[in-house]
């Protein structure tokens, strides 16, 4: 009990210290906060009414984002199939799957926007760096999901089919695949949703898609146009979410 | 006619274990007989049944099943495996597949490799599967997914899959351990009745002496990996049954392998 009391005291001191330290090291000034209100009002005022003439750019940017997400997801699926097997506890030896899992954790730890910036530097502006960045970033999660789908397969039905005289391919087809396929389909759709959502902003660093127009219009102070594009992004995110909810129900 | 099962001086230890799971077992089961393996948990019943199904390697002794001797070093020929049907304790069904698909899986060993891979059953395969479903009283569940079924229904699917295999020897590992007494009697009536109707030999393990008495012609008592008695059901004494279980009561949680 005494130990827990001390632990609680130490934790609250640490939290309080961290908050104080943060206030000391950043330039949080009340005068600036007070003047923010009118500025935001002005900013929002310049966004209204959103300029509807950018519909063409929205369609063009939206289509490009969709293409980046589709090709990026395809790349991630292609990379995740072998990496998923190599990260599976039931398919390979512990040293190998631990190494691959660590590698995947590293990949997951790198933010997509950072990968995209590096890829823009490597292959130039446009959708290509976006596609590569999405494929790389998504593999960190998808390969882990695939490994878990493989490890989640129950061994008992496989043994039962073997006992009934089914060959290895028939066992794969009728005992392993029916258990894995819905999980893989659900995980892939989930990751595609994330890819689509995350690639909406890739254009901000020059990696293609609708985000390019947000950045362009904000930089050139055309806030009414930027507002239209932002609204379009919000509509897309909500639409993706709605489609995904409907799809996920099918693979329960 | 050769016996369905012939075992001479069979011993087996699980890999990495010094204690034998089966010790010097000899057993003869004539074709068409219905035999119960009776004994407490951990006695070696499951091990013995899995061995007869050709799933264990590295045992000593001589064992032949349906007239063919088993090789302790390699699995039985695939062509022979459908002749021995196995009903698994935990059913071992593909949960996301339909009942009919699971029962058709029992036909895989009797199909050509290409048909088995494509899952394209012949009309004979389908008829056999549907007949097995009807025999198990679950014809109306054919299109249901297994994960929507109760435990008793799953057990019937597992038995139907085994029957669809058209086995000449049916091995059932604790087929009723998870069911209430009324359901347990129903399932054993079904299992032993189906075996009799097909002229097949049936061996099932159980830890419930009353069920073994009701449904088997012969009872083999197993304890600590050894056969302690092997008698026609009418000759089974209360004393023999009580002795079988006394050792476990004396050493709770230790298991009989430690005693021997």
CSV table of C-alpha atoms in Angstrom, one decimal:
chain,number,residue,atom,x,y,z
A,1,UNK,CA,0.0,0.0,0.0
A,2,UNK,CA,2.8,2.4,1.0
A,3,UNK,CA,4.6,1.6,-2.3
A,4,UNK,CA,1.4,2.3,-4.3
A,5,UNK,CA,1.0,5.6,-2.4
A,6,UNK,CA,4.6,6.6,-3.3
A,7,UNK,CA,4.0,5.5,-6.9
A,8,UNK,CA,1.0,7.7,-7.2
A,9,UNK,CA,2.8,10.7,-5.7
A,10,UNK,CA,5.8,10.2,-8.1
A,11,UNK,CA,3.5,10.0,-11.1
A,12,UNK,CA,1.5,13.2,-10.2
A,13,UNK,CA,4.8,15.0,-9.6
A,14,UNK,CA,6.1,13.9,-13.0
A,15,UNK,CA,2.9,14.9,-14.8
A,16,UNK,CA,2.8,18.3,-13.1
A,17,UNK,CA,6.5,18.9,-13.8
A,18,UNK,CA,6.1,18.1,-17.5
A,19,UNK,CA,3.2,20.5,-17.8
A,20,UNK,CA,5.1,23.3,-16.1
A,21,UNK,CA,8.2,22.6,-18.1
A,22,UNK,CA,6.2,22.8,-21.4
A,23,UNK,CA,4.8,26.2,-20.4
A,24,UNK,CA,8.3,27.5,-19.6
A,25,UNK,CA,9.9,26.4,-22.9
A,26,UNK,CA,7.3,27.6,-25.4
A,27,UNK,CA,6.2,31.1,-26.2
A,28,UNK,CA,2.6,30.8,-24.9
A,29,UNK,CA,1.6,34.4,-24.7
A,30,UNK,CA,-1.9,35.6,-23.7
A,31,UNK,CA,-1.7,38.6,-26.0
A,32,UNK,CA,-1.3,36.4,-29.0
A,33,UNK,CA,-4.1,34.1,-28.0
A,34,UNK,CA,-6.4,37.2,-27.5
A,35,UNK,CA,-5.7,38.5,-31.0
A,36,UNK,CA,-6.3,35.0,-32.5
A,37,UNK,CA,-10.0,35.3,-32.4
A,38,UNK,CA,-10.4,38.2,-34.9
A,39,UNK,CA,-7.7,36.6,-37.1
A,40,UNK,CA,-9.6,33.3,-37.3
A,41,UNK,CA,-12.8,35.2,-38.0
A,42,UNK,CA,-11.2,37.0,-40.8
A,43,UNK,CA,-9.6,33.8,-42.2
A,44,UNK,CA,-13.0,32.0,-42.1
A,45,UNK,CA,-14.6,35.1,-43.7
A,46,UNK,CA,-12.3,34.9,-46.6
A,47,UNK,CA,-13.1,31.3,-47.0
A,48,UNK,CA,-16.8,32.1,-47.5
A,49,UNK,CA,-18.5,31.6,-49.7
A,50,UNK,CA,-16.4,28.6,-51.0
A,51,UNK,CA,-15.6,29.1,-54.7
A,52,UNK,CA,-17.4,26.4,-56.7
A,53,UNK,CA,-15.5,27.1,-59.9
A,54,UNK,CA,-12.7,24.7,-58.7
A,55,UNK,CA,-14.9,21.6,-59.4
A,56,UNK,CA,-12.6,20.6,-62.2
A,57,UNK,CA,-9.5,20.7,-60.0
A,58,UNK,CA,-11.4,18.8,-57.2
A,59,UNK,CA,-12.4,16.0,-59.6
A,60,UNK,CA,-8.9,15.8,-61.1
A,61,UNK,CA,-7.2,15.9,-57.6
A,62,UNK,CA,-9.7,13.4,-56.2
A,63,UNK,CA,-9.2,11.0,-59.0
A,64,UNK,CA,-5.4,11.2,-58.6
A,65,UNK,CA,-5.7,10.6,-54.8
A,66,UNK,CA,-7.9,7.6,-55.5
A,67,UNK,CA,-5.3,6.2,-58.0
A,68,UNK,CA,-2.5,6.8,-55.5
A,69,UNK,CA,-4.5,4.9,-52.8
A,70,UNK,CA,-5.4,2.0,-55.2
A,71,UNK,CA,-1.8,1.5,-56.5
A,72,UNK,CA,-0.3,2.1,-53.1
A,73,UNK,CA,-2.6,-0.5,-51.6
A,74,UNK,CA,-1.8,-2.9,-54.4
A,75,UNK,CA,1.9,-2.4,-53.7
A,76,UNK,CA,1.4,-3.0,-50.0
A,77,UNK,CA,-0.6,-6.2,-50.7
A,78,UNK,CA,2.2,-7.5,-52.9
A,79,UNK,CA,4.8,-6.7,-50.3
A,80,UNK,CA,2.8,-7.9,-47.4
A,81,UNK,CA,2.0,-11.4,-48.8
A,82,UNK,CA,5.6,-12.6,-48.5
A,83,UNK,CA,6.5,-10.5,-45.4
A,84,UNK,CA,3.3,-11.7,-43.7
A,85,UNK,CA,4.5,-15.3,-44.1
A,86,UNK,CA,8.0,-14.3,-42.9
A,87,UNK,CA,6.4,-12.6,-39.8
A,88,UNK,CA,4.2,-15.6,-38.9
A,89,UNK,CA,5.0,-17.6,-35.8
A,90,UNK,CA,3.6,-20.7,-37.3
A,91,UNK,CA,5.4,-20.6,-40.7
A,92,UNK,CA,9.0,-19.6,-39.9
A,93,UNK,CA,11.6,-19.9,-37.0
A,94,UNK,CA,11.6,-17.5,-34.1
A,95,UNK,CA,14.8,-15.6,-35.1
A,96,UNK,CA,13.3,-14.9,-38.5
A,97,UNK,CA,9.8,-13.8,-37.6
A,98,UNK,CA,11.2,-11.7,-34.7
A,99,UNK,CA,13.5,-9.9,-37.1
A,100,UNK,CA,10.8,-9.3,-39.7
A,101,UNK,CA,8.4,-8.1,-37.0
A,102,UNK,CA,11.0,-5.6,-35.7
A,103,UNK,CA,11.5,-4.4,-39.2
A,104,UNK,CA,7.7,-3.9,-39.7
A,105,UNK,CA,7.5,-2.0,-36.4
A,106,UNK,CA,10.2,0.4,-37.6
A,107,UNK,CA,8.3,0.9,-40.9
A,108,UNK,CA,5.1,1.6,-38.9
A,109,UNK,CA,7.0,4.1,-36.7
A,110,UNK,CA,7.9,6.3,-39.7
A,111,UNK,CA,5.1,8.8,-40.5
A,112,UNK,CA,3.7,8.6,-44.0
A,113,UNK,CA,4.3,12.3,-44.7
A,114,UNK,CA,8.0,11.8,-43.9
A,115,UNK,CA,8.3,8.9,-46.3
A,116,UNK,CA,6.5,11.0,-48.9
A,117,UNK,CA,8.9,13.9,-48.5
A,118,UNK,CA,11.9,11.5,-48.9
A,119,UNK,CA,10.3,9.9,-52.0
A,120,UNK,CA,9.7,13.3,-53.5
A,121,UNK,CA,13.4,14.0,-53.1
A,122,UNK,CA,14.2,10.6,-54.6
A,123,UNK,CA,11.9,10.4,-57.6
A,124,UNK,CA,10.6,13.9,-58.1
A,125,UNK,CA,7.2,15.5,-57.8
A,126,UNK,CA,3.9,13.9,-58.7
A,127,UNK,CA,1.8,10.8,-57.8
A,128,UNK,CA,4.7,8.3,-58.1
A,129,UNK,CA,6.4,9.3,-54.8
A,130,UNK,CA,2.9,9.1,-53.2
A,131,UNK,CA,2.3,5.6,-54.5
A,132,UNK,CA,5.7,4.4,-53.3
A,133,UNK,CA,5.2,6.1,-49.9
A,134,UNK,CA,1.8,4.6,-49.3
A,135,UNK,CA,2.9,1.1,-50.4
A,136,UNK,CA,5.9,1.3,-48.0
A,137,UNK,CA,4.1,2.8,-45.1
A,138,UNK,CA,1.0,0.5,-45.3
A,139,UNK,CA,3.1,-2.6,-45.5
A,140,UNK,CA,4.2,-2.1,-41.9
A,141,UNK,CA,0.7,-2.6,-40.8
A,142,UNK,CA,-0.7,-5.0,-43.4
A,143,UNK,CA,2.1,-7.5,-43.2
A,144,UNK,CA,1.6,-7.7,-39.5
A,145,UNK,CA,-2.2,-8.2,-40.0
A,146,UNK,CA,-1.5,-11.0,-42.6
A,147,UNK,CA,0.9,-12.7,-40.2
A,148,UNK,CA,-1.8,-12.6,-37.5
A,149,UNK,CA,-4.4,-14.0,-40.0
A,150,UNK,CA,-2.0,-16.9,-40.8
A,151,UNK,CA,-1.3,-17.6,-37.1
A,152,UNK,CA,-5.1,-17.4,-36.3
A,153,UNK,CA,-5.8,-20.4,-38.5
A,154,UNK,CA,-7.0,-23.3,-36.4
A,155,UNK,CA,-4.9,-26.4,-36.8
A,156,UNK,CA,-7.6,-28.9,-35.9
A,157,UNK,CA,-9.6,-28.8,-39.2
A,158,UNK,CA,-6.4,-29.2,-41.2
A,159,UNK,CA,-5.5,-32.4,-39.2
A,160,UNK,CA,-9.1,-33.6,-39.7
A,161,UNK,CA,-8.9,-33.2,-43.5
A,162,UNK,CA,-5.5,-34.9,-43.5
A,163,UNK,CA,-7.0,-37.8,-41.5
A,164,UNK,CA,-9.8,-38.0,-44.2
A,165,UNK,CA,-7.1,-38.4,-46.9
A,166,UNK,CA,-7.1,-34.9,-48.3
A,167,UNK,CA,-3.8,-33.9,-50.0
A,168,UNK,CA,-1.9,-30.7,-49.1
A,169,UNK,CA,-3.5,-28.6,-51.8
A,170,UNK,CA,-7.0,-29.7,-50.9
A,171,UNK,CA,-6.2,-28.9,-47.2
A,172,UNK,CA,-5.0,-25.5,-48.2
A,173,UNK,CA,-8.1,-24.9,-50.3
A,174,UNK,CA,-10.7,-26.3,-47.9
A,175,UNK,CA,-9.3,-25.9,-44.4
A,176,UNK,CA,-6.8,-23.0,-44.4
A,177,UNK,CA,-8.1,-20.6,-47.0
A,178,UNK,CA,-11.8,-20.5,-45.7
A,179,UNK,CA,-10.4,-19.5,-42.3
A,180,UNK,CA,-7.9,-16.9,-43.7
A,181,UNK,CA,-9.7,-15.3,-46.6
A,182,UNK,CA,-12.4,-13.2,-44.7
A,183,UNK,CA,-9.8,-11.9,-42.3
A,184,UNK,CA,-7.4,-10.9,-45.1
A,185,UNK,CA,-10.2,-9.3,-47.1
A,186,UNK,CA,-11.4,-7.3,-44.0
A,187,UNK,CA,-7.8,-6.2,-43.1
A,188,UNK,CA,-7.0,-5.2,-46.7
A,189,UNK,CA,-10.2,-3.1,-47.0
A,190,UNK,CA,-9.4,-1.4,-43.6
A,191,UNK,CA,-5.9,-0.6,-44.8
A,192,UNK,CA,-7.2,0.7,-48.1
A,193,UNK,CA,-9.5,3.1,-46.2
A,194,UNK,CA,-6.5,4.4,-44.2
A,195,UNK,CA,-4.5,4.7,-47.4
A,196,UNK,CA,-7.2,6.7,-49.1
A,197,UNK,CA,-7.6,9.0,-46.0
A,198,UNK,CA,-3.9,9.5,-45.6
A,199,UNK,CA,-3.1,10.1,-49.3
A,200,UNK,CA,-5.6,13.1,-49.3
A,201,UNK,CA,-2.8,15.2,-47.7
A,202,UNK,CA,0.2,13.8,-49.6
A,203,UNK,CA,-0.1,16.7,-52.2
A,204,UNK,CA,1.0,19.1,-49.4
A,205,UNK,CA,4.5,17.8,-49.8
A,206,UNK,CA,4.3,17.5,-53.5
A,207,UNK,CA,3.5,13.8,-53.7
A,208,UNK,CA,0.4,14.1,-55.8
A,209,UNK,CA,-3.4,14.1,-55.3
A,210,UNK,CA,-6.0,16.5,-54.0
A,211,UNK,CA,-3.8,17.9,-51.2
A,212,UNK,CA,-1.8,19.7,-53.9
A,213,UNK,CA,-4.7,22.1,-54.5
A,214,UNK,CA,-5.2,22.9,-50.8
A,215,UNK,CA,-1.5,23.8,-50.5
A,216,UNK,CA,-1.5,25.8,-53.7
A,217,UNK,CA,-4.6,27.8,-52.9
A,218,UNK,CA,-3.6,28.5,-49.3
A,219,UNK,CA,-0.1,29.7,-50.4
A,220,UNK,CA,-1.7,32.0,-53.0
A,221,UNK,CA,-4.2,33.4,-50.5
A,222,UNK,CA,-7.2,32.0,-52.5
A,223,UNK,CA,-9.0,30.9,-49.3
A,224,UNK,CA,-12.4,30.5,-51.0
A,225,UNK,CA,-11.0,28.0,-53.4
A,226,UNK,CA,-9.1,26.2,-50.6
A,227,UNK,CA,-12.4,26.0,-48.7
A,228,UNK,CA,-14.1,24.2,-51.6
A,229,UNK,CA,-11.3,21.7,-51.8
A,230,UNK,CA,-11.3,21.1,-48.0
A,231,UNK,CA,-15.0,20.6,-48.1
A,232,UNK,CA,-14.6,18.1,-50.9
A,233,UNK,CA,-12.0,16.2,-48.8
A,234,UNK,CA,-14.4,16.1,-45.8
A,235,UNK,CA,-17.1,14.7,-48.1
A,236,UNK,CA,-14.7,12.0,-49.4
A,237,UNK,CA,-13.6,11.0,-45.9
A,238,UNK,CA,-17.2,10.6,-44.8
A,239,UNK,CA,-18.1,8.6,-48.0
A,240,UNK,CA,-15.1,6.3,-47.5
A,241,UNK,CA,-16.1,5.7,-43.9
A,242,UNK,CA,-19.8,4.9,-44.9
A,243,UNK,CA,-18.7,2.5,-47.7
A,244,UNK,CA,-16.2,0.8,-45.3
A,245,UNK,CA,-18.7,0.3,-42.5
A,246,UNK,CA,-21.1,-1.4,-45.0
A,247,UNK,CA,-18.2,-3.6,-46.4
A,248,UNK,CA,-16.9,-4.6,-43.0
A,249,UNK,CA,-20.3,-5.9,-42.0
A,250,UNK,CA,-20.1,-8.4,-44.8
A,251,UNK,CA,-16.8,-9.9,-43.6
A,252,UNK,CA,-17.8,-10.3,-39.9
B,1,UNK,CA,-11.4,-62.1,-42.5
B,2,UNK,CA,-8.7,-60.0,-40.8
B,3,UNK,CA,-9.6,-58.2,-37.7
B,4,UNK,CA,-10.3,-54.4,-37.8
B,5,UNK,CA,-7.5,-53.6,-35.4
B,6,UNK,CA,-4.7,-55.8,-34.2
B,7,UNK,CA,-2.1,-54.4,-31.8
B,8,UNK,CA,0.8,-56.4,-30.4
B,9,UNK,CA,3.1,-55.0,-27.6
B,10,UNK,CA,2.6,-51.4,-28.6
B,11,UNK,CA,4.5,-48.7,-26.6
B,12,UNK,CA,4.7,-45.0,-27.3
B,13,UNK,CA,6.2,-41.9,-25.5
B,14,UNK,CA,5.4,-38.3,-26.7
B,15,UNK,CA,8.4,-36.6,-28.2
B,16,UNK,CA,10.4,-35.0,-25.4
B,17,UNK,CA,8.8,-37.1,-22.7
B,18,UNK,CA,10.4,-39.9,-20.8
B,19,UNK,CA,7.2,-41.3,-19.5
B,20,UNK,CA,5.4,-43.7,-21.8
B,21,UNK,CA,1.9,-42.5,-22.9
B,22,UNK,CA,1.2,-46.1,-24.0
B,23,UNK,CA,2.9,-49.1,-22.5
B,24,UNK,CA,2.9,-52.6,-23.9
B,25,UNK,CA,-0.6,-52.6,-25.3
B,26,UNK,CA,-2.1,-55.6,-27.0
B,27,UNK,CA,-5.6,-55.5,-28.4
B,28,UNK,CA,-7.6,-57.4,-31.0
B,29,UNK,CA,-10.8,-55.9,-32.4
B,30,UNK,CA,-12.9,-58.1,-34.7
B,31,UNK,CA,-14.6,-56.5,-37.7
B,32,UNK,CA,-18.1,-55.1,-36.9
B,33,UNK,CA,-17.6,-54.9,-33.1
B,34,UNK,CA,-18.3,-51.8,-31.1
B,35,UNK,CA,-15.6,-51.2,-28.5
B,36,UNK,CA,-15.4,-48.6,-25.7
B,37,UNK,CA,-12.1,-47.4,-24.4
B,38,UNK,CA,-12.8,-46.5,-20.8
B,39,UNK,CA,-10.5,-44.7,-18.5
B,40,UNK,CA,-9.8,-41.4,-16.7
B,41,UNK,CA,-8.4,-38.3,-18.4
B,42,UNK,CA,-4.8,-38.7,-19.3
B,43,UNK,CA,-5.0,-42.5,-19.4
B,44,UNK,CA,-3.8,-42.6,-23.1
B,45,UNK,CA,-7.2,-43.1,-24.8
B,46,UNK,CA,-6.8,-40.2,-27.2
B,47,UNK,CA,-3.1,-41.2,-27.9
B,48,UNK,CA,-4.2,-44.7,-28.8
B,49,UNK,CA,-7.0,-43.5,-31.1
B,50,UNK,CA,-4.7,-41.0,-32.9
B,51,UNK,CA,-2.1,-43.7,-33.4
B,52,UNK,CA,-4.7,-46.0,-35.0
B,53,UNK,CA,-5.6,-43.1,-37.2
B,54,UNK,CA,-2.0,-43.0,-38.4
B,55,UNK,CA,-1.1,-39.6,-36.9
B,56,UNK,CA,1.7,-40.6,-34.6
B,57,UNK,CA,5.3,-41.5,-35.4
B,58,UNK,CA,8.0,-43.2,-33.5
B,59,UNK,CA,6.2,-45.9,-31.6
B,60,UNK,CA,7.3,-49.5,-30.9
B,61,UNK,CA,5.5,-52.7,-31.5
B,62,UNK,CA,3.2,-54.0,-34.3
B,63,UNK,CA,-0.1,-52.5,-35.3
B,64,UNK,CA,-2.3,-53.3,-38.2
B,65,UNK,CA,-5.6,-51.5,-39.1
B,66,UNK,CA,-8.1,-53.0,-41.5
B,67,UNK,CA,-5.6,-55.6,-42.6
B,68,UNK,CA,-2.7,-53.3,-43.4
B,69,UNK,CA,0.2,-52.8,-41.0
B,70,UNK,CA,1.0,-49.2,-39.9
B,71,UNK,CA,4.5,-48.0,-40.3
B,72,UNK,CA,5.9,-46.2,-37.1
B,73,UNK,CA,8.1,-44.0,-39.3
B,74,UNK,CA,5.8,-42.7,-42.0
B,75,UNK,CA,2.1,-41.8,-42.4
B,76,UNK,CA,-0.2,-44.3,-44.0
B,77,UNK,CA,-0.8,-44.2,-47.7
B,78,UNK,CA,-3.3,-41.4,-48.6
B,79,UNK,CA,-5.5,-43.9,-50.5
B,80,UNK,CA,-6.0,-45.9,-47.3
B,81,UNK,CA,-6.8,-43.0,-45.0
B,82,UNK,CA,-10.5,-42.6,-45.9
B,83,UNK,CA,-11.1,-46.1,-44.7
B,84,UNK,CA,-10.5,-45.0,-41.1
B,85,UNK,CA,-12.8,-42.2,-40.0
B,86,UNK,CA,-12.1,-40.1,-37.0
B,87,UNK,CA,-14.5,-38.0,-34.9
B,88,UNK,CA,-12.5,-35.4,-33.1
B,89,UNK,CA,-13.2,-34.4,-29.5
B,90,UNK,CA,-13.3,-30.7,-30.4
B,91,UNK,CA,-15.1,-31.4,-33.7
B,92,UNK,CA,-12.3,-29.9,-35.8
B,93,UNK,CA,-14.8,-28.3,-38.2
B,94,UNK,CA,-14.1,-25.3,-40.5
B,95,UNK,CA,-16.2,-22.7,-38.6
B,96,UNK,CA,-16.8,-20.3,-41.4
B,97,UNK,CA,-17.8,-22.9,-44.0
B,98,UNK,CA,-21.3,-24.3,-44.3
B,99,UNK,CA,-22.4,-27.6,-42.8
B,100,UNK,CA,-22.6,-29.2,-46.3
B,101,UNK,CA,-19.1,-28.0,-47.2
B,102,UNK,CA,-17.7,-29.5,-44.0
B,103,UNK,CA,-19.4,-32.8,-44.7
B,104,UNK,CA,-18.2,-32.8,-48.3
B,105,UNK,CA,-14.7,-32.3,-46.9
B,106,UNK,CA,-15.0,-35.9,-45.6
B,107,UNK,CA,-15.2,-36.9,-49.3
B,108,UNK,CA,-11.9,-35.2,-50.2
B,109,UNK,CA,-9.8,-38.4,-49.8
B,110,UNK,CA,-12.1,-40.3,-52.2
B,111,UNK,CA,-12.0,-37.6,-54.9
B,112,UNK,CA,-9.4,-37.2,-57.7
B,113,UNK,CA,-6.7,-34.7,-56.6
B,114,UNK,CA,-8.0,-32.1,-59.1
B,115,UNK,CA,-11.6,-32.5,-58.0
B,116,UNK,CA,-10.5,-32.2,-54.4
B,117,UNK,CA,-8.6,-29.0,-55.1
B,118,UNK,CA,-11.5,-27.5,-57.1
B,119,UNK,CA,-14.1,-28.6,-54.6
B,120,UNK,CA,-16.2,-30.0,-57.5
B,121,UNK,CA,-18.0,-32.9,-56.1
B,122,UNK,CA,-19.6,-35.6,-58.2
B,123,UNK,CA,-23.2,-36.3,-57.8
B,124,UNK,CA,-22.2,-39.4,-55.9
B,125,UNK,CA,-20.2,-37.3,-53.5
B,126,UNK,CA,-23.1,-35.0,-53.0
B,127,UNK,CA,-25.6,-37.9,-52.5
B,128,UNK,CA,-23.2,-39.5,-49.9
B,129,UNK,CA,-22.9,-36.3,-48.0
B,130,UNK,CA,-26.6,-35.6,-48.0
B,131,UNK,CA,-27.3,-39.1,-46.9
B,132,UNK,CA,-24.8,-38.7,-44.0
B,133,UNK,CA,-26.6,-35.4,-43.0
B,134,UNK,CA,-29.9,-37.1,-43.1
B,135,UNK,CA,-28.6,-40.0,-41.0
B,136,UNK,CA,-27.4,-37.5,-38.4
B,137,UNK,CA,-30.7,-35.7,-38.4
B,138,UNK,CA,-29.3,-32.4,-39.6
B,139,UNK,CA,-30.5,-32.3,-43.3
B,140,UNK,CA,-32.2,-29.0,-42.6
B,141,UNK,CA,-28.9,-27.4,-41.4
B,142,UNK,CA,-27.0,-28.1,-44.7
B,143,UNK,CA,-26.7,-24.4,-45.7
B,144,UNK,CA,-26.0,-23.0,-42.2
B,145,UNK,CA,-22.5,-21.9,-41.3
B,146,UNK,CA,-20.9,-24.0,-38.6
B,147,UNK,CA,-20.2,-21.0,-36.4
B,148,UNK,CA,-23.9,-20.5,-35.9
B,149,UNK,CA,-24.5,-24.0,-34.5
B,150,UNK,CA,-24.8,-25.4,-31.0
B,151,UNK,CA,-22.4,-27.9,-29.5
B,152,UNK,CA,-24.7,-30.8,-30.1
B,153,UNK,CA,-25.3,-29.8,-33.7
B,154,UNK,CA,-21.6,-29.4,-34.3
B,155,UNK,CA,-21.0,-32.9,-33.0
B,156,UNK,CA,-23.6,-34.2,-35.5
B,157,UNK,CA,-21.8,-32.4,-38.3
B,158,UNK,CA,-18.5,-33.9,-37.2
B,159,UNK,CA,-20.1,-37.4,-37.3
B,160,UNK,CA,-21.7,-36.7,-40.7
B,161,UNK,CA,-18.3,-35.7,-42.1
B,162,UNK,CA,-16.8,-39.0,-40.8
B,163,UNK,CA,-19.7,-41.0,-42.3
B,164,UNK,CA,-19.4,-39.2,-45.6
B,165,UNK,CA,-15.9,-40.6,-45.8
B,166,UNK,CA,-17.5,-44.1,-45.9
B,167,UNK,CA,-15.1,-45.5,-43.3
B,168,UNK,CA,-14.8,-49.2,-42.4
B,169,UNK,CA,-13.4,-48.3,-39.0
B,170,UNK,CA,-14.8,-45.4,-37.0
B,171,UNK,CA,-12.7,-43.9,-34.2
B,172,UNK,CA,-14.3,-41.4,-32.0
B,173,UNK,CA,-12.4,-39.5,-29.3
B,174,UNK,CA,-14.7,-38.6,-26.3
B,175,UNK,CA,-17.6,-37.9,-28.7
B,176,UNK,CA,-20.0,-37.0,-25.9
B,177,UNK,CA,-17.8,-35.4,-23.2
B,178,UNK,CA,-19.2,-31.9,-23.8
B,179,UNK,CA,-22.9,-32.9,-23.9
B,180,UNK,CA,-25.6,-33.4,-21.3
B,181,UNK,CA,-26.6,-37.0,-20.5
B,182,UNK,CA,-29.7,-37.0,-22.8
B,183,UNK,CA,-27.8,-35.6,-25.8
B,184,UNK,CA,-24.8,-37.9,-25.1
B,185,UNK,CA,-27.1,-40.9,-25.3
B,186,UNK,CA,-28.6,-39.6,-28.6
B,187,UNK,CA,-25.2,-39.1,-30.2
B,188,UNK,CA,-23.9,-42.5,-29.2
B,189,UNK,CA,-27.1,-44.1,-30.5
B,190,UNK,CA,-26.5,-42.3,-33.7
B,191,UNK,CA,-22.8,-43.2,-33.9
B,192,UNK,CA,-23.0,-46.9,-33.0
B,193,UNK,CA,-26.2,-47.3,-35.1
B,194,UNK,CA,-24.6,-45.8,-38.2
B,195,UNK,CA,-21.5,-48.0,-37.7
B,196,UNK,CA,-23.7,-51.1,-37.4
B,197,UNK,CA,-25.8,-50.2,-40.4
B,198,UNK,CA,-22.6,-49.9,-42.5
B,199,UNK,CA,-21.0,-53.0,-41.1
B,200,UNK,CA,-18.2,-50.8,-39.8
B,201,UNK,CA,-16.2,-51.3,-36.7
B,202,UNK,CA,-16.5,-48.6,-34.0
B,203,UNK,CA,-14.1,-47.6,-31.2
B,204,UNK,CA,-15.0,-44.7,-29.0
B,205,UNK,CA,-13.3,-43.4,-25.8
B,206,UNK,CA,-15.2,-42.3,-22.8
B,207,UNK,CA,-14.7,-41.6,-19.2
B,208,UNK,CA,-18.4,-42.4,-18.3
B,209,UNK,CA,-18.8,-46.1,-17.5
B,210,UNK,CA,-22.6,-46.1,-17.8
B,211,UNK,CA,-22.4,-44.8,-21.4
B,212,UNK,CA,-19.7,-47.4,-22.3
B,213,UNK,CA,-21.9,-50.2,-20.9
B,214,UNK,CA,-25.0,-49.0,-22.9
B,215,UNK,CA,-23.3,-48.6,-26.2
B,216,UNK,CA,-20.4,-51.0,-26.5
B,217,UNK,CA,-20.2,-54.7,-26.9
B,218,UNK,CA,-16.8,-54.8,-25.4
B,219,UNK,CA,-15.1,-52.5,-22.9
B,220,UNK,CA,-11.3,-52.0,-22.7
B,221,UNK,CA,-10.2,-50.3,-19.5
B,222,UNK,CA,-7.1,-48.1,-19.9
B,223,UNK,CA,-5.1,-46.5,-17.1
B,224,UNK,CA,-1.6,-45.1,-17.1
B,225,UNK,CA,-1.1,-46.1,-20.7
B,226,UNK,CA,-1.8,-49.8,-20.0
B,227,UNK,CA,-4.8,-52.0,-20.7
B,228,UNK,CA,-6.1,-53.0,-17.2
B,229,UNK,CA,-9.0,-55.0,-18.4
B,230,UNK,CA,-10.6,-56.1,-21.7
B,231,UNK,CA,-14.0,-57.8,-21.3
B,232,UNK,CA,-17.3,-58.3,-23.0
B,233,UNK,CA,-19.7,-55.6,-21.6
B,234,UNK,CA,-21.8,-58.2,-19.8
B,235,UNK,CA,-18.7,-59.3,-17.8
B,236,UNK,CA,-17.7,-55.9,-16.6
B,237,UNK,CA,-17.8,-55.8,-12.8
B,238,UNK,CA,-18.4,-52.7,-10.7
B,239,UNK,CA,-15.2,-53.4,-9.0
B,240,UNK,CA,-13.1,-53.3,-12.1
B,241,UNK,CA,-14.6,-49.9,-13.0
B,242,UNK,CA,-14.1,-48.5,-9.5
B,243,UNK,CA,-10.4,-49.7,-9.6
B,244,UNK,CA,-9.9,-47.9,-12.9
B,245,UNK,CA,-10.8,-44.6,-11.3
B,246,UNK,CA,-9.4,-45.1,-7.8
B,247,UNK,CA,-5.8,-44.3,-8.7
B,248,UNK,CA,-6.8,-40.9,-10.1
B,249,UNK,CA,-8.7,-40.0,-7.0
B,250,UNK,CA,-5.7,-40.9,-4.9
B,251,UNK,CA,-3.4,-38.6,-6.9
B,252,UNK,CA,-5.4,-35.7,-7.9
B,253,UNK,CA,-3.9,-33.5,-10.6
B,254,UNK,CA,-0.8,-35.7,-10.9
B,255,UNK,CA,-2.2,-38.1,-13.6
B,256,UNK,CA,-1.6,-41.8,-13.9
B,257,UNK,CA,1.6,-41.6,-15.9
B,258,UNK,CA,3.4,-40.5,-12.7
B,259,UNK,CA,2.0,-43.5,-10.8
B,260,UNK,CA,3.3,-46.1,-13.3
